[in-house]
Amino acid sequence: MIYFLWGLDGAKVIFIIFKKRPRSYRFRFQYEKLGMHRNRRRVLNDHGSLNVLPDDVLLEVFSHLNAEDVLALSRVSSVYRNLSNSFIVWHNVLLRLLDRARYIDLLALDQKPLKDVAISELKRSIVMASRAENNWLSDRPKKTSEGRVVENIEQRLDHVLSIIKFTSKHLIVPLSGGLLGWNMEENCPAGTHEMDNDSILTDIAPDTSSRSLFCLFSKIESDRFGDNARLSVLRIKIPEPGSTHPLLFENVARMTLSAPSIDEIHLLDVSRRMLCVAFSYPTTKTMGILLVRDWDKQESAMFDTGLIYSYGKSPLTMRLSDDADCLIIVSEDQGSEFRRWYRLTELGFSTSDWNTLNFKPVGVLAPVKREAFKWERESKFLAEPNTSPCLFWHLDQTPPHSYAGIPLRTSTVILYITVPEGNPDPNRRIWRVMQYYSDRNGPCSPTRSVVTLTRPAVSPYDADGDPILCISFNHLGWIEDFESGEGRKRVLKLVTLPDPGTYFEDDLTGTARTLDIPSDVLADACHVLLDATQGLIVVATLSNGVRTYYY
């Protein structure tokens, strides 16, 4: 059967086709909760048009709408308002957001399980994320509020490490010699942690089971034999919902690793206390792997992959398989993505010293499985001379586990640089970003999104002069320098990336929106953070301040 549902202006029509099927328990539950009778007739508009719409059909129609349409219909009548306040409606809206890789702050680490959330809380969280995205897609995005979050702190901000936001209300602000937790709701400190000035934040990983964020710090000390990396794992414990306790900082592991050249260090699985190190053999130039199976017991194994590897030339990530039996190494080369599976049972784990200088590979460990994915339409700029990747990010979805059939996804962002031949002028460099989504089966689209950064401002504290970027799972922003009649100005540009499974054939730079953040604040910026779940932009400044802007 086909039902016609007219919108508020009498012009919008939604065509819904249903097959006859038994009414499910979930809808009967909604009738009892809302006090409705399933065969009641409704007047749909003021023009005398009548339709026989049982409550289960109305509820099904509402469950296929987005947040803005549900809110619009809730203002039509008290009956529609009651329907729009049902949990199943907003739960289905959430599922469609998750399917598009859009997330809400109720799924953050500090929140209670979704089954315990009130309808009003779920509705608020979904509407906040939806309105922010619609605002950012409009021709002239307008901020709804702004303010200074962190001020009058005793230590200076660290202008190299970036600010982290890992709950719905907490920031981790790096200082010169420590970390500061900040409660954005109360606008007050939420714990501190001291650390060495030379420590570098190498990787972070959330753990939902322990309501914690794990941070891996490294301090590299070089000598004539190679690199000595002093590693430390910091656990940041989040208080229970409703608690006034601060964040708890706890060092859970300290390790020392010697290698001829340490290229990458990844937290592999913090619940299993696993991490992985990629290093290069100086003679063969191939990539070696040090896999730590348990950092408490210091059990580890090393093997040679046989892959020619140079840091920054082949984007790389490492993760465990779903059954935790294999290490999966994902790399890219010449327009293709490669995945290789290495079985853990084939590695000889021991508690010997983690010194790769003494490791003599007896042969290359062959992967038990290989997959390759060739992009159908690859960007021509990759073939330009002096073009190479310089930075890359692998962003995991939130929450970091499968939810209601939504696949686990990763958003990969790669920053490329092209240096004109014979012209070393930094202002002549061309910066481009490529992004794509992937799941357990491989990339979600046949091509990758490309954004050319127009006149990007670079970090004054970055030795390589890399652009100041803000990246979320499906957004990319950068600070743009330009000349105006009033002199040099700065604006924040923001691109909303296509949904997983879709793609945009042309450069996305033309879709960039300009956010109304003051130019003087951006002129003083050293880091920018973006939280799409709350429509939040956080700007850390060289003058030791942190400002927030909500959209």
Coordinates of C-alpha atoms in Angstrom, one line a residue:
M1 CA 0.0 0.0 0.0
I2 CA 1.1 3.6 -0.5
Y3 CA 0.5 6.5 1.9
F4 CA 1.0 10.2 1.2
L5 CA 2.2 12.4 4.0
W6 CA 2.0 16.1 3.3
G7 CA 4.6 18.5 4.8
L8 CA 3.9 21.8 6.7
D9 CA 3.8 23.9 3.5
G10 CA 1.5 21.5 1.7
A11 CA 4.1 21.0 -1.1
K12 CA 6.4 18.3 0.2
V13 CA 5.3 14.7 -0.3
I14 CA 6.8 11.6 1.1
F15 CA 6.0 8.3 -0.7
I16 CA 6.2 5.3 1.6
I17 CA 5.6 1.8 0.3
F18 CA 5.0 -1.0 2.8
K19 CA 4.4 -4.7 2.4
K20 CA 1.8 -6.3 4.7
R21 CA 3.5 -7.9 7.6
P22 CA 2.6 -8.7 11.2
R23 CA 2.9 -5.8 13.6
S24 CA 6.0 -6.2 15.7
Y25 CA 6.3 -6.1 19.4
R26 CA 8.3 -2.9 19.4
F27 CA 5.4 -1.0 17.8
R28 CA 2.8 -2.5 20.2
F29 CA 5.1 -1.4 23.0
Q30 CA 5.0 2.1 21.6
Y31 CA 1.2 2.1 21.5
E32 CA 1.0 1.2 25.2
K33 CA 3.7 3.8 26.0
L34 CA 2.0 6.6 24.1
G35 CA -1.5 5.6 25.0
M36 CA -2.7 5.4 21.3
H37 CA -5.1 3.2 19.5
R38 CA -3.6 1.7 16.3
N39 CA -6.7 2.3 14.1
R40 CA -7.4 5.9 14.9
R41 CA -7.9 8.2 11.9
R42 CA -6.0 11.4 11.5
V43 CA -6.7 14.7 9.6
L44 CA -3.5 15.4 7.7
N45 CA -4.0 18.9 6.6
D46 CA -6.5 21.8 6.7
H47 CA -7.7 21.1 3.1
G48 CA -10.1 18.4 4.1
S49 CA -7.9 15.6 2.9
L50 CA -8.2 12.5 5.0
N51 CA -6.1 9.4 5.1
V52 CA -6.4 6.3 7.2
L53 CA -3.0 6.1 8.9
P54 CA -2.8 3.6 11.7
D55 CA -0.4 4.5 14.5
D56 CA 2.1 1.8 13.5
V57 CA 2.3 3.2 10.0
L58 CA 2.8 6.8 11.3
L59 CA 5.5 5.5 13.6
E60 CA 7.2 3.7 10.6
V61 CA 7.0 6.9 8.6
F62 CA 8.6 9.0 11.4
S63 CA 11.3 6.4 11.6
H64 CA 12.4 7.1 8.0
L65 CA 12.8 10.8 8.5
N66 CA 15.9 12.8 9.4
A67 CA 16.2 14.9 12.6
E68 CA 15.0 18.2 11.0
D69 CA 11.9 16.6 9.5
V70 CA 10.9 14.9 12.8
L71 CA 11.3 18.2 14.6
A72 CA 9.1 19.9 11.9
L73 CA 6.3 17.4 12.1
S74 CA 6.4 17.5 15.9
R75 CA 5.1 21.1 15.7
V76 CA 2.1 20.1 13.6
S77 CA -0.1 18.6 16.4
S78 CA 0.1 17.0 19.8
V79 CA -0.3 13.6 18.2
Y80 CA 2.7 14.1 16.0
R81 CA 4.6 15.5 19.0
N82 CA 3.9 12.3 21.0
L83 CA 5.0 10.2 18.0
S84 CA 8.2 12.2 17.6
N85 CA 9.1 11.6 21.2
S86 CA 9.2 7.8 20.8
F87 CA 12.6 6.1 21.3
I88 CA 12.3 4.0 18.2
V89 CA 12.0 7.1 16.0
W90 CA 15.2 8.7 17.4
H91 CA 17.0 5.4 17.5
N92 CA 16.4 4.9 13.8
V93 CA 17.6 8.4 13.1
L94 CA 20.8 7.6 15.0
L95 CA 21.3 4.4 12.9
R96 CA 21.1 6.4 9.7
L97 CA 23.6 8.9 11.1
L98 CA 26.0 6.0 12.0
D99 CA 25.5 4.5 8.6
R100 CA 26.8 7.8 7.2
A101 CA 29.7 7.8 9.6
R102 CA 28.2 10.6 11.6
Y103 CA 28.4 10.3 15.4
I104 CA 26.9 11.9 18.5
D105 CA 28.4 12.9 21.8
L106 CA 26.3 10.4 23.7
L107 CA 28.6 7.7 22.3
A108 CA 31.6 9.2 23.9
L109 CA 33.6 7.4 26.6
D110 CA 32.2 9.4 29.5
Q111 CA 28.5 8.6 28.7
K112 CA 26.3 5.8 30.1
P113 CA 25.1 3.0 27.8
L114 CA 22.7 4.0 25.2
K115 CA 20.0 1.7 26.6
D116 CA 20.0 3.8 29.8
V117 CA 19.7 7.1 28.0
A118 CA 16.4 9.1 28.2
I119 CA 14.7 10.0 24.9
S120 CA 15.2 13.7 25.6
E121 CA 19.0 13.1 25.9
L122 CA 19.2 11.1 22.7
K123 CA 17.1 13.7 20.9
R124 CA 19.3 16.5 22.1
S125 CA 22.5 14.8 21.1
I126 CA 21.3 13.9 17.6
V127 CA 19.8 17.4 16.9
M128 CA 23.1 19.1 18.0
A129 CA 25.2 17.0 15.6
S130 CA 22.7 17.4 12.7
R131 CA 22.3 21.2 13.1
A132 CA 26.1 21.6 13.3
E133 CA 26.5 19.7 10.0
N134 CA 23.7 21.6 8.3
N135 CA 25.3 24.9 9.5
W136 CA 28.7 23.9 8.1
L137 CA 27.1 23.0 4.8
S138 CA 25.2 26.3 4.5
D139 CA 26.6 29.2 2.4
R140 CA 27.5 31.3 5.5
P141 CA 28.0 29.1 8.6
K142 CA 27.3 31.2 11.8
K143 CA 28.7 30.3 15.2
T144 CA 26.1 30.1 18.0
S145 CA 28.4 30.8 20.9
E146 CA 32.0 31.4 21.7
G147 CA 34.2 31.8 24.8
R148 CA 37.6 31.3 26.4
V149 CA 37.9 27.8 27.9
V150 CA 41.4 27.7 29.4
E151 CA 43.0 30.8 30.9
N152 CA 45.2 31.9 33.8
I153 CA 47.1 28.6 33.8
E154 CA 50.5 28.6 35.5
Q155 CA 52.4 26.7 32.7
R156 CA 52.7 27.6 29.1
L157 CA 50.9 25.6 26.4
D158 CA 53.0 23.2 24.5
H159 CA 52.8 24.5 20.9
V160 CA 54.0 21.2 19.4
L161 CA 51.5 18.6 20.9
S162 CA 47.9 19.0 20.0
I163 CA 44.8 19.4 22.2
I164 CA 42.8 16.2 22.6
K165 CA 39.0 16.0 23.2
F166 CA 38.0 12.4 24.0
T167 CA 34.8 12.8 26.1
S168 CA 31.7 15.0 25.7
K169 CA 33.1 17.6 28.1
H170 CA 36.9 17.0 28.7
L171 CA 39.9 18.5 27.0
I172 CA 43.5 17.3 27.5
V173 CA 45.7 20.4 27.1
P174 CA 49.4 19.8 26.6
L175 CA 51.6 22.0 28.7
S176 CA 55.4 22.5 28.8
G177 CA 56.2 19.7 31.2
G178 CA 52.8 18.1 31.7
L179 CA 49.1 17.6 30.7
L180 CA 46.1 19.5 32.0
G181 CA 42.6 18.0 32.1
W182 CA 39.9 20.6 31.6
N183 CA 36.2 20.3 32.3
M184 CA 34.4 22.3 29.6
E185 CA 31.0 22.2 31.4
E186 CA 32.3 23.6 34.7
N187 CA 35.1 25.6 33.0
C188 CA 37.7 24.4 35.5
P189 CA 40.7 22.1 35.8
A190 CA 40.0 18.3 35.9
G191 CA 43.4 16.9 36.9
T192 CA 47.0 17.3 35.9
H193 CA 50.0 15.0 35.0
E194 CA 53.7 15.8 34.9
M195 CA 56.0 14.4 32.2
D196 CA 59.3 15.1 30.4
N197 CA 59.5 18.1 28.1
D198 CA 61.0 16.0 25.4
S199 CA 58.2 13.4 25.4
I200 CA 56.2 13.1 22.2
L201 CA 52.6 11.9 22.0
T202 CA 52.9 9.0 19.6
D203 CA 49.5 7.4 19.6
I204 CA 46.2 7.4 21.5
A205 CA 43.5 4.6 21.9
P206 CA 40.2 4.6 23.8
D207 CA 39.1 1.6 25.8
T208 CA 35.4 1.5 26.4
S209 CA 35.5 -1.5 28.8
S210 CA 37.6 0.5 31.3
R211 CA 36.3 4.0 30.4
S212 CA 39.8 5.1 29.7
L213 CA 42.0 6.8 27.1
F214 CA 45.5 5.3 26.7
C215 CA 48.3 7.6 25.5
L216 CA 51.6 6.4 24.2
F217 CA 54.5 8.7 24.8
S218 CA 58.0 8.3 23.4
K219 CA 61.3 10.0 24.0
I220 CA 64.0 9.2 21.4
E221 CA 67.7 9.3 22.4
S222 CA 70.1 8.7 19.5
D223 CA 73.7 7.4 19.6
R224 CA 76.1 6.0 17.0
F225 CA 74.4 2.6 17.1
G226 CA 70.9 3.8 16.5
D227 CA 67.8 5.1 18.4
N228 CA 66.9 4.3 22.0
A229 CA 63.2 4.9 22.6
R230 CA 61.9 5.3 26.1
L231 CA 58.2 4.4 25.9
S232 CA 55.6 5.1 28.5
V233 CA 51.9 4.3 28.5
L234 CA 49.6 6.7 30.3
R235 CA 46.0 5.8 31.2
I236 CA 43.5 8.6 31.7
K237 CA 40.5 7.2 33.7
I238 CA 37.2 8.9 33.2
P239 CA 34.9 9.4 36.2
E240 CA 31.5 7.8 36.2
P241 CA 28.5 9.7 34.7
G242 CA 27.3 12.3 37.2
S243 CA 30.5 12.1 39.2
T244 CA 32.4 15.3 40.2
H245 CA 35.7 13.6 40.5
P246 CA 38.6 14.7 38.2
L247 CA 40.3 12.7 35.5
L248 CA 42.7 10.1 36.9
F249 CA 46.2 10.0 35.3
E250 CA 48.2 6.8 35.8
N251 CA 51.4 5.5 34.2
V252 CA 50.7 1.8 33.5
A253 CA 53.9 0.8 31.6
R254 CA 57.4 1.9 30.9
M255 CA 59.7 0.3 28.3
T256 CA 62.9 0.9 26.5
L257 CA 63.5 -0.1 22.9
S258 CA 66.7 0.0 20.9
A259 CA 66.6 0.0 17.1
P260 CA 68.7 1.3 14.2
S261 CA 65.8 3.5 13.1
I262 CA 62.4 3.6 14.8
D263 CA 59.8 4.6 12.2
E264 CA 56.3 4.1 13.8
I265 CA 54.9 3.0 17.1
H266 CA 51.2 2.0 17.4
L267 CA 48.9 1.0 20.3
L268 CA 47.5 -2.2 18.9
D269 CA 45.0 -3.3 21.5
V270 CA 45.1 -1.6 24.9
S271 CA 42.7 -4.1 26.5
R272 CA 45.3 -6.8 25.7
R273 CA 48.2 -4.5 26.5
M274 CA 49.6 -4.9 22.9
L275 CA 51.6 -2.4 20.9
C276 CA 53.6 -2.7 17.6
V277 CA 56.8 -1.0 16.4
A278 CA 57.9 -0.6 12.7
F279 CA 61.6 -0.1 12.1
S280 CA 63.9 -0.3 9.1
Y281 CA 66.8 -2.7 8.6
P282 CA 69.8 -0.6 7.6
T283 CA 71.2 -3.2 5.2
T284 CA 68.1 -4.4 3.4
K285 CA 65.9 -1.3 3.8
T286 CA 63.0 -3.6 4.6
M287 CA 60.5 -3.1 7.3
G288 CA 60.9 -5.1 10.5
I289 CA 58.1 -5.5 13.1
L290 CA 58.5 -5.7 16.9
L291 CA 55.2 -7.0 18.3
V292 CA 54.6 -6.6 22.0
R293 CA 52.0 -9.1 23.1
D294 CA 51.8 -8.0 26.7
W295 CA 53.7 -5.0 28.0
D296 CA 53.2 -6.1 31.6
K297 CA 55.0 -9.4 30.9
Q298 CA 57.2 -7.7 28.3
E299 CA 56.5 -10.6 25.8
S300 CA 57.5 -9.7 22.3
A301 CA 58.5 -11.1 18.9
M302 CA 60.3 -9.6 15.9
F303 CA 60.1 -10.5 12.2
D304 CA 61.1 -9.2 8.8
T305 CA 58.2 -8.4 6.4
G306 CA 60.5 -8.1 3.4
L307 CA 58.6 -4.9 2.4
I308 CA 60.7 -2.0 1.1
Y309 CA 59.7 0.7 3.5
S310 CA 60.5 4.4 4.1
Y311 CA 58.7 6.4 6.7
G312 CA 56.3 8.9 5.1
K313 CA 56.5 7.3 1.7
S314 CA 54.1 4.5 2.2
P315 CA 51.1 5.3 4.5
L316 CA 50.8 2.5 7.0
T317 CA 48.5 1.3 9.7
M318 CA 48.5 -1.9 11.8
R319 CA 45.6 -3.6 13.6
L320 CA 44.5 -6.9 14.9
S321 CA 42.1 -9.1 13.0
D322 CA 38.6 -9.5 14.4
D323 CA 39.5 -12.9 16.0
A324 CA 42.8 -11.4 17.3
D325 CA 44.7 -14.3 15.5
C326 CA 46.5 -12.1 13.0
L327 CA 48.4 -8.8 12.7
I328 CA 47.1 -6.9 9.6
I329 CA 49.4 -4.4 8.0
V330 CA 47.8 -1.9 5.6
S331 CA 50.0 0.0 3.2
E332 CA 49.8 2.0 0.0
D333 CA 51.9 2.1 -3.1
Q334 CA 51.4 3.5 -6.6
G335 CA 47.7 4.0 -6.3
S336 CA 46.8 0.7 -4.6
E337 CA 46.1 -0.3 -1.1
F338 CA 47.6 -3.6 0.2
R339 CA 46.6 -5.7 3.2
R340 CA 48.7 -8.5 4.6
W341 CA 47.8 -10.9 7.4
Y342 CA 50.5 -12.3 9.7
R343 CA 49.5 -15.1 12.0
L344 CA 50.6 -14.5 15.6
T345 CA 51.0 -18.2 16.4
E346 CA 53.9 -18.3 13.9
L347 CA 55.9 -15.8 15.9
G348 CA 58.2 -16.8 18.6
F349 CA 57.4 -14.7 21.6
S350 CA 59.9 -14.3 24.5
T351 CA 60.8 -11.9 27.3
S352 CA 64.2 -11.1 26.0
D353 CA 65.4 -7.5 25.7
W354 CA 63.7 -5.4 23.1
N355 CA 66.9 -4.7 21.2
T356 CA 66.5 -4.9 17.4
L357 CA 70.2 -4.1 17.0
N358 CA 70.9 -7.7 18.0
F359 CA 68.1 -9.2 15.9
K360 CA 69.4 -11.1 12.9
P361 CA 66.5 -12.1 10.6
V362 CA 66.8 -15.6 9.3
G363 CA 64.3 -15.0 6.6
V364 CA 61.2 -13.1 5.6
L365 CA 57.9 -14.1 7.3
A366 CA 55.3 -14.7 4.5
P367 CA 51.8 -13.4 5.2
V368 CA 49.1 -16.0 5.4
K369 CA 46.7 -13.8 3.4
R370 CA 47.1 -10.9 1.0
E371 CA 44.6 -8.4 -0.6
A372 CA 45.1 -5.6 -3.0
F373 CA 42.7 -2.8 -4.0
K374 CA 43.3 -0.7 -7.1
W375 CA 41.7 2.8 -7.2
E376 CA 39.5 3.1 -10.3
R377 CA 40.1 6.8 -10.8
E378 CA 43.3 8.1 -9.4
S379 CA 44.3 11.7 -9.2
K380 CA 46.7 12.9 -11.8
F381 CA 48.7 15.0 -9.3
L382 CA 50.3 11.9 -7.9
A383 CA 52.3 11.6 -11.1
E384 CA 53.7 15.1 -10.8
P385 CA 57.4 15.4 -10.1
N386 CA 58.5 15.9 -6.5
T387 CA 55.1 14.8 -5.1
S388 CA 55.2 12.7 -2.0
P389 CA 53.1 12.0 1.1
C390 CA 54.4 13.7 4.3
L391 CA 51.7 13.1 7.0
F392 CA 48.9 10.7 7.4
W393 CA 46.1 9.9 9.9
H394 CA 44.1 6.8 10.4
L395 CA 40.9 7.7 12.4
D396 CA 38.8 5.0 13.9
Q397 CA 35.1 5.4 14.3
T398 CA 33.3 6.3 17.5
P399 CA 32.3 4.1 19.2
P400 CA 35.2 1.8 18.5
H401 CA 33.0 -1.3 18.2
S402 CA 30.3 -2.5 15.9
Y403 CA 26.8 -1.1 16.7
A404 CA 23.5 -2.5 15.4
G405 CA 25.0 -3.8 12.2
I406 CA 27.0 -0.7 11.3
P407 CA 30.4 -1.7 9.9
L408 CA 33.6 -0.8 11.7
R409 CA 35.2 2.0 9.6
T410 CA 38.4 3.9 9.3
S411 CA 38.9 7.3 7.8
T412 CA 42.3 7.6 6.2
V413 CA 43.7 11.2 5.5
I414 CA 47.0 11.7 3.7
L415 CA 48.7 15.0 3.2
Y416 CA 50.8 15.3 0.0
I417 CA 53.3 18.0 -0.8
T418 CA 54.5 19.0 -4.3
V419 CA 57.7 21.1 -4.4
P420 CA 58.2 22.8 -7.8
E421 CA 61.4 21.7 -9.3
G422 CA 64.2 24.3 -9.0
N423 CA 62.0 26.5 -6.7
P424 CA 62.5 25.9 -3.0
D425 CA 60.4 28.9 -2.0
P426 CA 58.0 27.6 0.7
N427 CA 55.2 29.7 -0.6
R428 CA 55.3 27.9 -3.9
R429 CA 54.7 24.5 -2.4
I430 CA 51.4 22.8 -3.3
W431 CA 49.5 21.0 -0.5
R432 CA 46.8 18.4 -1.2
V433 CA 44.8 16.1 1.0
M434 CA 43.4 12.7 0.0
Q435 CA 40.8 11.0 2.1
Y436 CA 38.9 7.7 1.9
Y437 CA 36.9 5.4 4.2
S438 CA 37.5 1.7 4.6
D439 CA 36.0 -1.2 6.5
R440 CA 37.0 -4.8 7.1
N441 CA 36.4 -5.6 3.5
G442 CA 38.5 -2.8 2.1
P443 CA 37.9 0.8 0.8
C444 CA 34.3 1.9 0.7
S445 CA 34.5 3.8 -2.6
P446 CA 36.3 3.3 -5.9
T447 CA 38.1 6.6 -5.7
R448 CA 39.4 8.9 -3.1
S449 CA 38.4 12.5 -2.2
V450 CA 40.9 15.2 -3.0
V451 CA 41.2 18.7 -1.4
T452 CA 43.7 21.2 -2.6
L453 CA 44.6 23.5 0.3
T454 CA 44.5 27.2 -0.8
R455 CA 47.1 29.4 0.8
P456 CA 47.4 27.3 4.0
A457 CA 49.0 28.8 7.1
V458 CA 51.8 26.7 8.4
S459 CA 52.7 26.0 12.0
P460 CA 55.5 28.3 13.3
Y461 CA 56.7 25.5 15.6
D462 CA 56.9 22.8 13.0
A463 CA 60.4 22.3 11.5
D464 CA 58.9 21.2 8.2
G465 CA 56.4 24.0 8.1
D466 CA 53.3 21.8 7.7
P467 CA 49.8 23.3 7.4
I468 CA 47.7 23.8 10.5
L469 CA 44.9 21.4 10.0
C470 CA 41.8 20.3 11.9
I471 CA 40.5 16.8 11.0
S472 CA 37.5 14.8 12.1
F473 CA 36.2 11.5 10.8
N474 CA 34.4 13.3 8.0
H475 CA 35.6 16.9 8.0
L476 CA 38.8 18.7 7.0
G477 CA 39.7 22.2 7.9
W478 CA 42.7 24.5 7.4
I479 CA 43.6 28.1 8.1
E480 CA 43.9 30.2 4.9
D481 CA 46.1 33.3 4.6
F482 CA 45.0 36.0 2.2
E483 CA 45.5 39.7 1.5
S484 CA 42.7 42.2 1.8
G485 CA 42.4 45.9 1.7
E486 CA 43.1 45.9 5.5
G487 CA 46.2 43.8 5.2
R488 CA 46.9 40.1 5.7
K489 CA 43.9 38.2 7.1
R490 CA 43.2 34.6 8.1
V491 CA 40.0 32.5 7.8
L492 CA 39.2 29.0 8.7
K493 CA 38.1 26.8 5.7
L494 CA 36.1 23.7 6.3
V495 CA 35.2 20.9 3.9
T496 CA 32.5 18.2 4.7
L497 CA 33.7 15.0 3.1
P498 CA 31.4 12.6 1.2
D499 CA 29.6 9.8 3.0
P500 CA 31.1 6.3 2.9
G501 CA 30.3 4.5 -0.4
T502 CA 29.9 7.8 -2.2
Y503 CA 32.5 10.0 -3.9
F504 CA 33.0 13.4 -5.5
E505 CA 34.9 13.2 -8.8
D506 CA 36.3 16.8 -8.8
D507 CA 38.5 18.5 -6.2
L508 CA 36.5 19.3 -3.1
T509 CA 38.1 22.7 -2.6
G510 CA 35.2 24.4 -4.3
T511 CA 32.9 23.1 -1.6
A512 CA 34.8 24.6 1.3
R513 CA 32.9 26.9 3.6
T514 CA 34.4 29.9 5.5
L515 CA 33.7 29.8 9.3
D516 CA 33.3 33.2 11.1
I517 CA 36.1 32.8 13.5
P518 CA 37.9 36.2 14.2
S519 CA 41.0 36.7 12.0
D520 CA 43.1 37.9 15.0
V521 CA 42.5 34.7 16.8
L522 CA 43.5 32.6 13.8
A523 CA 46.6 34.8 13.3
D524 CA 47.6 33.7 16.8
A525 CA 46.7 30.0 16.3
C526 CA 49.1 27.1 16.7
H527 CA 46.5 24.2 16.8
V528 CA 42.8 23.8 15.8
L529 CA 40.6 21.0 17.0
L530 CA 37.2 20.0 15.5
D531 CA 34.5 18.0 17.2
A532 CA 31.6 17.4 14.8
T533 CA 29.4 15.7 17.4
Q534 CA 29.0 19.1 19.2
G535 CA 29.7 21.5 16.3
L536 CA 32.8 22.6 18.2
I537 CA 36.0 24.3 17.0
V538 CA 38.8 24.7 19.6
V539 CA 41.7 27.1 18.8
A540 CA 44.9 27.0 20.8
T541 CA 46.9 30.2 20.6
L542 CA 50.5 31.2 20.9
S543 CA 49.5 33.7 23.6
N544 CA 48.7 30.8 25.9
G545 CA 44.9 30.7 25.5
V546 CA 42.3 28.2 24.2
R547 CA 39.1 29.5 22.6
T548 CA 35.9 27.6 21.7
Y549 CA 33.3 28.2 19.0
Y550 CA 30.0 26.3 18.7
Y551 CA 28.1 26.0 15.5

